[in-house]
Amino acid sequence: MVEKTSFRLVFGDGPVVKIIDFLIDNQEFDYSLTDIAKGAEIAWSTLHECWPQLVALKIVKKTRRIGRAELYKLDTQNPLAQKLLDFDQYISLQFIE
């Protein structure tokens, strides 16, 4: 069993939290939706239910296309995503202390 991140310890294990947590922890890279579902440990169908909300909030952005797969990553330029990153860092520091 994988140990929960501090972000998930605070916000729980809902699918949106798992997606955001995965994208925060892997913000340097872009991923297909299939890879995001696997990395976030949620069902592909669940990801597709939540994904439109994250796109509408502009927390994620499409980076490129490889074949038929569209790749996405956390949009670190988005003010909301920046606050989530700041909050993740703050939570982590609180757990360290």
Tab-separated table of N, CA, C and O in Angstrom:
chain	number	residue	atom	x	y	z
A	1	MET	N	0.833	-1.181	0.000
A	1	MET	CA	0.000	0.000	0.000
A	1	MET	C	0.884	1.253	0.000
A	1	MET	O	1.836	1.352	0.750
A	2	VAL	N	0.535	2.207	-0.833
A	2	VAL	CA	1.295	3.438	-0.954
A	2	VAL	C	0.882	4.389	0.164
A	2	VAL	O	-0.301	4.531	0.464
A	3	GLU	N	1.870	5.034	0.785
A	3	GLU	CA	1.572	6.002	1.828
A	3	GLU	C	0.921	7.235	1.220
A	3	GLU	O	1.305	7.700	0.154
A	4	LYS	N	-0.081	7.769	1.905
A	4	LYS	CA	-0.783	8.944	1.403
A	4	LYS	C	0.112	10.179	1.504
A	4	LYS	O	0.881	10.323	2.443
A	5	THR	N	-0.057	11.072	0.543
A	5	THR	CA	0.649	12.344	0.599
A	5	THR	C	-0.018	13.233	1.641
A	5	THR	O	-1.174	13.003	2.026
A	6	SER	N	0.684	14.257	2.076
A	6	SER	CA	0.103	15.183	3.047
A	6	SER	C	-1.131	15.879	2.464
A	6	SER	O	-2.104	16.139	3.170
A	7	PHE	N	-1.116	16.158	1.156
A	7	PHE	CA	-2.257	16.780	0.490
A	7	PHE	C	-3.497	15.910	0.632
A	7	PHE	O	-4.584	16.389	0.974
A	8	ARG	N	-3.342	14.612	0.412
A	8	ARG	CA	-4.475	13.686	0.516
A	8	ARG	C	-4.871	13.429	1.962
A	8	ARG	O	-6.042	13.168	2.249
A	9	LEU	N	-3.921	13.506	2.879
A	9	LEU	CA	-4.279	13.357	4.289
A	9	LEU	C	-5.199	14.489	4.725
A	9	LEU	O	-6.101	14.285	5.533
A	10	VAL	N	-4.990	15.683	4.184
A	10	VAL	CA	-5.815	16.834	4.537
A	10	VAL	C	-7.142	16.829	3.777
A	10	VAL	O	-8.204	17.055	4.355
A	11	PHE	N	-7.093	16.567	2.470
A	11	PHE	CA	-8.286	16.730	1.628
A	11	PHE	C	-9.032	15.439	1.319
A	11	PHE	O	-10.081	15.476	0.696
A	12	GLY	N	-8.494	14.299	1.706
A	12	GLY	CA	-9.192	13.045	1.499
A	12	GLY	C	-8.810	12.347	0.210
A	12	GLY	O	-7.841	12.712	-0.452
A	13	ASP	N	-9.579	11.328	-0.120
A	13	ASP	CA	-9.261	10.474	-1.265
A	13	ASP	C	-10.290	10.565	-2.379
A	13	ASP	O	-10.472	9.621	-3.140
A	14	GLY	N	-10.960	11.697	-2.501
A	14	GLY	CA	-11.884	11.881	-3.611
A	14	GLY	C	-11.129	11.898	-4.925
A	14	GLY	O	-9.926	12.203	-4.961
A	15	PRO	N	-11.795	11.568	-6.008
A	15	PRO	CA	-11.100	11.474	-7.293
A	15	PRO	C	-10.452	12.783	-7.741
A	15	PRO	O	-9.329	12.774	-8.249
A	16	VAL	N	-11.107	13.914	-7.523
A	16	VAL	CA	-10.516	15.191	-7.936
A	16	VAL	C	-9.253	15.464	-7.119
A	16	VAL	O	-8.245	15.918	-7.655
A	17	VAL	N	-9.302	15.163	-5.833
A	17	VAL	CA	-8.124	15.348	-4.974
A	17	VAL	C	-6.986	14.460	-5.466
A	17	VAL	O	-5.835	14.904	-5.553
A	18	LYS	N	-7.291	13.217	-5.809
A	18	LYS	CA	-6.253	12.305	-6.300
A	18	LYS	C	-5.645	12.808	-7.610
A	18	LYS	O	-4.431	12.711	-7.811
A	19	ILE	N	-6.476	13.333	-8.488
A	19	ILE	CA	-5.979	13.853	-9.772
A	19	ILE	C	-5.074	15.056	-9.532
A	19	ILE	O	-3.954	15.119	-10.054
A	20	ILE	N	-5.545	15.998	-8.744
A	20	ILE	CA	-4.751	17.201	-8.479
A	20	ILE	C	-3.447	16.833	-7.777
A	20	ILE	O	-2.382	17.353	-8.113
A	21	ASP	N	-3.523	15.939	-6.827
A	21	ASP	CA	-2.318	15.503	-6.110
A	21	ASP	C	-1.307	14.880	-7.072
A	21	ASP	O	-0.113	15.196	-7.018
A	22	PHE	N	-1.783	14.022	-7.962
A	22	PHE	CA	-0.883	13.410	-8.948
A	22	PHE	C	-0.248	14.478	-9.834
A	22	PHE	O	0.966	14.453	-10.079
A	23	LEU	N	-1.040	15.422	-10.297
A	23	LEU	CA	-0.512	16.462	-11.187
A	23	LEU	C	0.456	17.398	-10.461
A	23	LEU	O	1.445	17.837	-11.047
A	24	ILE	N	0.193	17.696	-9.198
A	24	ILE	CA	1.121	18.520	-8.414
A	24	ILE	C	2.449	17.792	-8.249
A	24	ILE	O	3.519	18.372	-8.439
A	25	ASP	N	2.376	16.519	-7.881
A	25	ASP	CA	3.602	15.750	-7.646
A	25	ASP	C	4.391	15.480	-8.922
A	25	ASP	O	5.571	15.139	-8.858
A	26	ASN	N	3.745	15.616	-10.074
A	26	ASN	CA	4.399	15.313	-11.357
A	26	ASN	C	4.277	16.483	-12.326
A	26	ASN	O	4.116	16.289	-13.526
A	27	GLN	N	4.378	17.687	-11.808
A	27	GLN	CA	4.099	18.870	-12.611
A	27	GLN	C	5.113	19.130	-13.718
A	27	GLN	O	4.827	19.884	-14.645
A	28	GLU	N	6.263	18.504	-13.683
A	28	GLU	CA	7.267	18.724	-14.716
A	28	GLU	C	6.925	18.017	-16.032
A	28	GLU	O	7.477	18.351	-17.078
A	29	PHE	N	6.039	17.058	-15.962
A	29	PHE	CA	5.759	16.209	-17.117
A	29	PHE	C	4.318	16.354	-17.579
A	29	PHE	O	3.459	16.796	-16.832
A	30	ASP	N	4.079	15.947	-18.821
A	30	ASP	CA	2.709	15.889	-19.317
A	30	ASP	C	2.309	14.434	-19.506
A	30	ASP	O	3.157	13.575	-19.714
A	31	TYR	N	1.015	14.188	-19.401
A	31	TYR	CA	0.502	12.816	-19.382
A	31	TYR	C	-0.771	12.691	-20.205
A	31	TYR	O	-1.555	13.637	-20.290
A	32	SER	N	-0.977	11.495	-20.733
A	32	SER	CA	-2.255	11.185	-21.371
A	32	SER	C	-3.288	10.977	-20.268
A	32	SER	O	-2.941	10.770	-19.098
A	33	LEU	N	-4.552	11.023	-20.635
A	33	LEU	CA	-5.602	10.795	-19.643
A	33	LEU	C	-5.503	9.401	-19.035
A	33	LEU	O	-5.754	9.214	-17.840
A	34	THR	N	-5.119	8.436	-19.831
A	34	THR	CA	-4.939	7.074	-19.323
A	34	THR	C	-3.852	7.039	-18.257
A	34	THR	O	-4.020	6.428	-17.198
A	35	ASP	N	-2.731	7.724	-18.515
A	35	ASP	CA	-1.635	7.763	-17.551
A	35	ASP	C	-2.025	8.529	-16.282
A	35	ASP	O	-1.616	8.159	-15.184
A	36	ILE	N	-2.826	9.576	-16.443
A	36	ILE	CA	-3.280	10.337	-15.278
A	36	ILE	C	-4.189	9.462	-14.414
A	36	ILE	O	-4.061	9.438	-13.188
A	37	ALA	N	-5.091	8.733	-15.048
A	37	ALA	CA	-5.975	7.832	-14.293
A	37	ALA	C	-5.163	6.790	-13.526
A	37	ALA	O	-5.413	6.552	-12.343
A	38	LYS	N	-4.181	6.200	-14.185
A	38	LYS	CA	-3.332	5.207	-13.508
A	38	LYS	C	-2.540	5.834	-12.380
A	38	LYS	O	-2.468	5.302	-11.276
A	39	GLY	N	-1.929	6.980	-12.649
A	39	GLY	CA	-1.112	7.649	-11.644
A	39	GLY	C	-1.918	8.123	-10.449
A	39	GLY	O	-1.432	8.108	-9.318
A	40	ALA	N	-3.137	8.547	-10.697
A	40	ALA	CA	-4.013	9.017	-9.622
A	40	ALA	C	-4.743	7.858	-8.940
A	40	ALA	O	-5.449	8.068	-7.954
A	41	GLU	N	-4.571	6.679	-9.468
A	41	GLU	CA	-5.196	5.466	-8.935
A	41	GLU	C	-6.722	5.575	-8.894
A	41	GLU	O	-7.368	5.298	-7.884
A	42	ILE	N	-7.274	6.010	-10.040
A	42	ILE	CA	-8.731	6.063	-10.186
A	42	ILE	C	-9.098	5.387	-11.502
A	42	ILE	O	-8.255	5.228	-12.388
A	43	ALA	N	-10.351	5.025	-11.623
A	43	ALA	CA	-10.828	4.396	-12.854
A	43	ALA	C	-10.850	5.419	-13.991
A	43	ALA	O	-11.064	6.610	-13.768
A	44	TRP	N	-10.621	4.940	-15.185
A	44	TRP	CA	-10.628	5.794	-16.374
A	44	TRP	C	-11.970	6.499	-16.505
A	44	TRP	O	-12.035	7.686	-16.805
A	45	SER	N	-13.053	5.773	-16.249
A	45	SER	CA	-14.392	6.362	-16.352
A	45	SER	C	-14.599	7.467	-15.308
A	45	SER	O	-15.242	8.478	-15.581
A	46	THR	N	-14.033	7.288	-14.135
A	46	THR	CA	-14.118	8.310	-13.090
A	46	THR	C	-13.358	9.558	-13.506
A	46	THR	O	-13.830	10.687	-13.309
A	47	LEU	N	-12.190	9.377	-14.102
A	47	LEU	CA	-11.412	10.515	-14.587
A	47	LEU	C	-12.232	11.317	-15.592
A	47	LEU	O	-12.274	12.547	-15.526
A	48	HIS	N	-12.895	10.623	-16.500
A	48	HIS	CA	-13.680	11.314	-17.525
A	48	HIS	C	-14.894	12.045	-16.960
A	48	HIS	O	-15.367	12.998	-17.573
A	49	GLU	N	-15.367	11.632	-15.790
A	49	GLU	CA	-16.434	12.377	-15.120
A	49	GLU	C	-15.893	13.668	-14.514
A	49	GLU	O	-16.572	14.696	-14.516
A	50	CYS	N	-14.685	13.633	-13.977
A	50	CYS	CA	-14.094	14.777	-13.265
A	50	CYS	C	-13.338	15.731	-14.184
A	50	CYS	O	-13.228	16.922	-13.874
A	51	TRP	N	-12.800	15.215	-15.260
A	51	TRP	CA	-11.886	15.980	-16.102
A	51	TRP	C	-12.464	17.303	-16.631
A	51	TRP	O	-11.773	18.328	-16.597
A	52	PRO	N	-13.706	17.322	-17.121
A	52	PRO	CA	-14.241	18.589	-17.642
A	52	PRO	C	-14.211	19.732	-16.629
A	52	PRO	O	-13.972	20.884	-16.984
A	53	GLN	N	-14.414	19.416	-15.358
A	53	GLN	CA	-14.368	20.430	-14.304
A	53	GLN	C	-12.956	21.018	-14.193
A	53	GLN	O	-12.798	22.233	-14.083
A	54	LEU	N	-11.930	20.179	-14.248
A	54	LEU	CA	-10.551	20.660	-14.138
A	54	LEU	C	-10.151	21.483	-15.356
A	54	LEU	O	-9.430	22.470	-15.239
A	55	VAL	N	-10.652	21.098	-16.518
A	55	VAL	CA	-10.390	21.864	-17.743
A	55	VAL	C	-11.102	23.215	-17.673
A	55	VAL	O	-10.509	24.253	-17.984
A	56	ALA	N	-12.361	23.209	-17.238
A	56	ALA	CA	-13.139	24.447	-17.151
A	56	ALA	C	-12.509	25.434	-16.170
A	56	ALA	O	-12.523	26.645	-16.405
A	57	LEU	N	-11.945	24.927	-15.083
A	57	LEU	CA	-11.277	25.784	-14.100
A	57	LEU	C	-9.865	26.181	-14.545
A	57	LEU	O	-9.209	26.960	-13.866
A	58	LYS	N	-9.429	25.607	-15.664
A	58	LYS	CA	-8.100	25.867	-16.233
A	58	LYS	C	-6.968	25.481	-15.283
A	58	LYS	O	-5.905	26.082	-15.287
A	59	ILE	N	-7.222	24.459	-14.476
A	59	ILE	CA	-6.190	23.917	-13.597
A	59	ILE	C	-5.221	23.068	-14.418
A	59	ILE	O	-4.052	22.961	-14.091
A	60	VAL	N	-5.744	22.486	-15.491
A	60	VAL	CA	-4.915	21.680	-16.388
A	60	VAL	C	-4.890	22.330	-17.767
A	60	VAL	O	-5.792	23.089	-18.122
A	61	LYS	N	-3.854	22.001	-18.512
A	61	LYS	CA	-3.781	22.500	-19.885
A	61	LYS	C	-3.266	21.392	-20.791
A	61	LYS	O	-2.477	20.537	-20.376
A	62	LYS	N	-3.755	21.423	-22.022
A	62	LYS	CA	-3.283	20.469	-23.020
A	62	LYS	C	-1.926	20.972	-23.510
A	62	LYS	O	-1.769	22.145	-23.819
A	63	THR	N	-0.955	20.074	-23.559
A	63	THR	CA	0.396	20.473	-23.947
A	63	THR	C	0.745	20.059	-25.370
A	63	THR	O	1.423	20.790	-26.075
A	64	ARG	N	0.284	18.892	-25.770
A	64	ARG	CA	0.618	18.397	-27.110
A	64	ARG	C	-0.211	17.158	-27.411
A	64	ARG	O	-0.978	16.690	-26.582
A	65	ARG	N	-0.025	16.661	-28.595
A	65	ARG	CA	-0.718	15.458	-29.045
A	65	ARG	C	0.338	14.491	-29.575
A	65	ARG	O	1.211	14.884	-30.336
A	66	ILE	N	0.234	13.238	-29.158
A	66	ILE	CA	1.097	12.185	-29.683
A	66	ILE	C	0.174	11.123	-30.258
A	66	ILE	O	-0.531	10.447	-29.515
A	67	GLY	N	0.141	11.017	-31.570
A	67	GLY	CA	-0.804	10.116	-32.216
A	67	GLY	C	-2.211	10.578	-31.908
A	67	GLY	O	-2.556	11.728	-32.124
A	68	ARG	N	-3.005	9.687	-31.339
A	68	ARG	CA	-4.374	10.049	-30.965
A	68	ARG	C	-4.478	10.549	-29.534
A	68	ARG	O	-5.537	11.012	-29.116
A	69	ALA	N	-3.401	10.435	-28.782
A	69	ALA	CA	-3.436	10.813	-27.363
A	69	ALA	C	-3.114	12.293	-27.170
A	69	ALA	O	-2.130	12.801	-27.706
A	70	GLU	N	-3.963	12.960	-26.413
A	70	GLU	CA	-3.687	14.335	-26.015
A	70	GLU	C	-3.028	14.289	-24.645
A	70	GLU	O	-3.454	13.533	-23.771
A	71	LEU	N	-1.986	15.096	-24.472
A	71	LEU	CA	-1.263	15.119	-23.210
A	71	LEU	C	-1.559	16.409	-22.460
A	71	LEU	O	-1.720	17.471	-23.063
A	72	TYR	N	-1.622	16.267	-21.136
A	72	TYR	CA	-1.992	17.376	-20.265
A	72	TYR	C	-1.013	17.461	-19.100
A	72	TYR	O	-0.344	16.503	-18.756
A	73	LYS	N	-1.011	18.648	-18.491
A	73	LYS	CA	-0.260	18.840	-17.257
A	73	LYS	C	-0.927	19.931	-16.452
A	73	LYS	O	-1.814	20.631	-16.950
A	74	LEU	N	-0.480	20.088	-15.214
A	74	LEU	CA	-0.972	21.158	-14.366
A	74	LEU	C	-0.586	22.490	-15.000
A	74	LEU	O	0.547	22.681	-15.436
A	75	ASP	N	-1.524	23.424	-15.065
A	75	ASP	CA	-1.226	24.742	-15.624
A	75	ASP	C	-0.697	25.627	-14.503
A	75	ASP	O	-1.461	26.294	-13.804
A	76	THR	N	0.608	25.638	-14.338
A	76	THR	CA	1.231	26.367	-13.229
A	76	THR	C	1.129	27.882	-13.384
A	76	THR	O	1.456	28.615	-12.465
A	77	GLN	N	0.660	28.358	-14.549
A	77	GLN	CA	0.448	29.789	-14.747
A	77	GLN	C	-0.940	30.227	-14.259
A	77	GLN	O	-1.190	31.412	-14.084
A	78	ASN	N	-1.830	29.283	-14.047
A	78	ASN	CA	-3.177	29.580	-13.586
A	78	ASN	C	-3.137	29.954	-12.102
A	78	ASN	O	-2.552	29.219	-11.302
A	79	PRO	N	-3.753	31.076	-11.720
A	79	PRO	CA	-3.718	31.498	-10.306
A	79	PRO	C	-4.270	30.448	-9.335
A	79	PRO	O	-3.723	30.270	-8.246
A	80	LEU	N	-5.318	29.752	-9.717
A	80	LEU	CA	-5.871	28.718	-8.843
A	80	LEU	C	-4.876	27.571	-8.673
A	80	LEU	O	-4.656	27.090	-7.555
A	81	ALA	N	-4.266	27.140	-9.761
A	81	ALA	CA	-3.266	26.072	-9.682
A	81	ALA	C	-2.067	26.524	-8.852
A	81	ALA	O	-1.509	25.733	-8.080
A	82	GLN	N	-1.682	27.784	-8.988
A	82	GLN	CA	-0.571	28.309	-8.182
A	82	GLN	C	-0.900	28.240	-6.693
A	82	GLN	O	-0.051	27.872	-5.876
A	83	LYS	N	-2.136	28.578	-6.337
A	83	LYS	CA	-2.550	28.510	-4.929
A	83	LYS	C	-2.563	27.068	-4.425
A	83	LYS	O	-2.209	26.796	-3.282
A	84	LEU	N	-2.982	26.140	-5.288
A	84	LEU	CA	-2.954	24.726	-4.903
A	84	LEU	C	-1.513	24.274	-4.659
A	84	LEU	O	-1.243	23.540	-3.701
A	85	LEU	N	-0.593	24.718	-5.501
A	85	LEU	CA	0.831	24.398	-5.304
A	85	LEU	C	1.348	24.995	-4.004
A	85	LEU	O	2.046	24.329	-3.236
A	86	ASP	N	0.999	26.259	-3.752
A	86	ASP	CA	1.417	26.910	-2.509
A	86	ASP	C	0.855	26.174	-1.297
A	86	ASP	O	1.554	25.956	-0.303
A	87	PHE	N	-0.415	25.804	-1.385
A	87	PHE	CA	-1.063	25.122	-0.277
A	87	PHE	C	-0.452	23.749	-0.049
A	87	PHE	O	-0.236	23.340	1.091
A	88	ASP	N	-0.137	23.050	-1.128
A	88	ASP	CA	0.515	21.747	-1.007
A	88	ASP	C	1.856	21.889	-0.291
A	88	ASP	O	2.184	21.098	0.597
A	89	GLN	N	2.604	22.904	-0.660
A	89	GLN	CA	3.897	23.138	-0.017
A	89	GLN	C	3.703	23.487	1.463
A	89	GLN	O	4.420	22.978	2.333
A	90	TYR	N	2.733	24.332	1.755
A	90	TYR	CA	2.449	24.704	3.139
A	90	TYR	C	2.058	23.487	3.978
A	90	TYR	O	2.553	23.305	5.098
A	91	ILE	N	1.179	22.661	3.433
A	91	ILE	CA	0.748	21.447	4.149
A	91	ILE	C	1.949	20.551	4.409
A	91	ILE	O	2.116	20.035	5.521
A	92	SER	N	2.784	20.364	3.412
A	92	SER	CA	3.965	19.509	3.576
A	92	SER	C	4.868	20.031	4.681
A	92	SER	O	5.364	19.248	5.503
A	93	LEU	N	5.076	21.335	4.714
A	93	LEU	CA	5.929	21.928	5.759
A	93	LEU	C	5.318	21.733	7.138
A	93	LEU	O	6.030	21.476	8.123
A	94	GLN	N	3.999	21.826	7.231
A	94	GLN	CA	3.333	21.611	8.519
A	94	GLN	C	3.508	20.178	8.997
A	94	GLN	O	3.692	19.937	10.201
A	95	PHE	N	3.468	19.222	8.075
A	95	PHE	CA	3.639	17.811	8.464
A	95	PHE	C	5.088	17.509	8.839
A	95	PHE	O	5.333	16.642	9.660
A	96	ILE	N	6.030	18.256	8.255
A	96	ILE	CA	7.438	18.054	8.602
A	96	ILE	C	7.706	18.532	10.019
A	96	ILE	O	8.440	17.907	10.772
A	97	GLU	N	7.088	19.664	10.377
A	97	GLU	CA	7.282	20.215	11.732
A	97	GLU	C	6.545	19.401	12.711
A	97	GLU	O	6.511	18.804	13.493
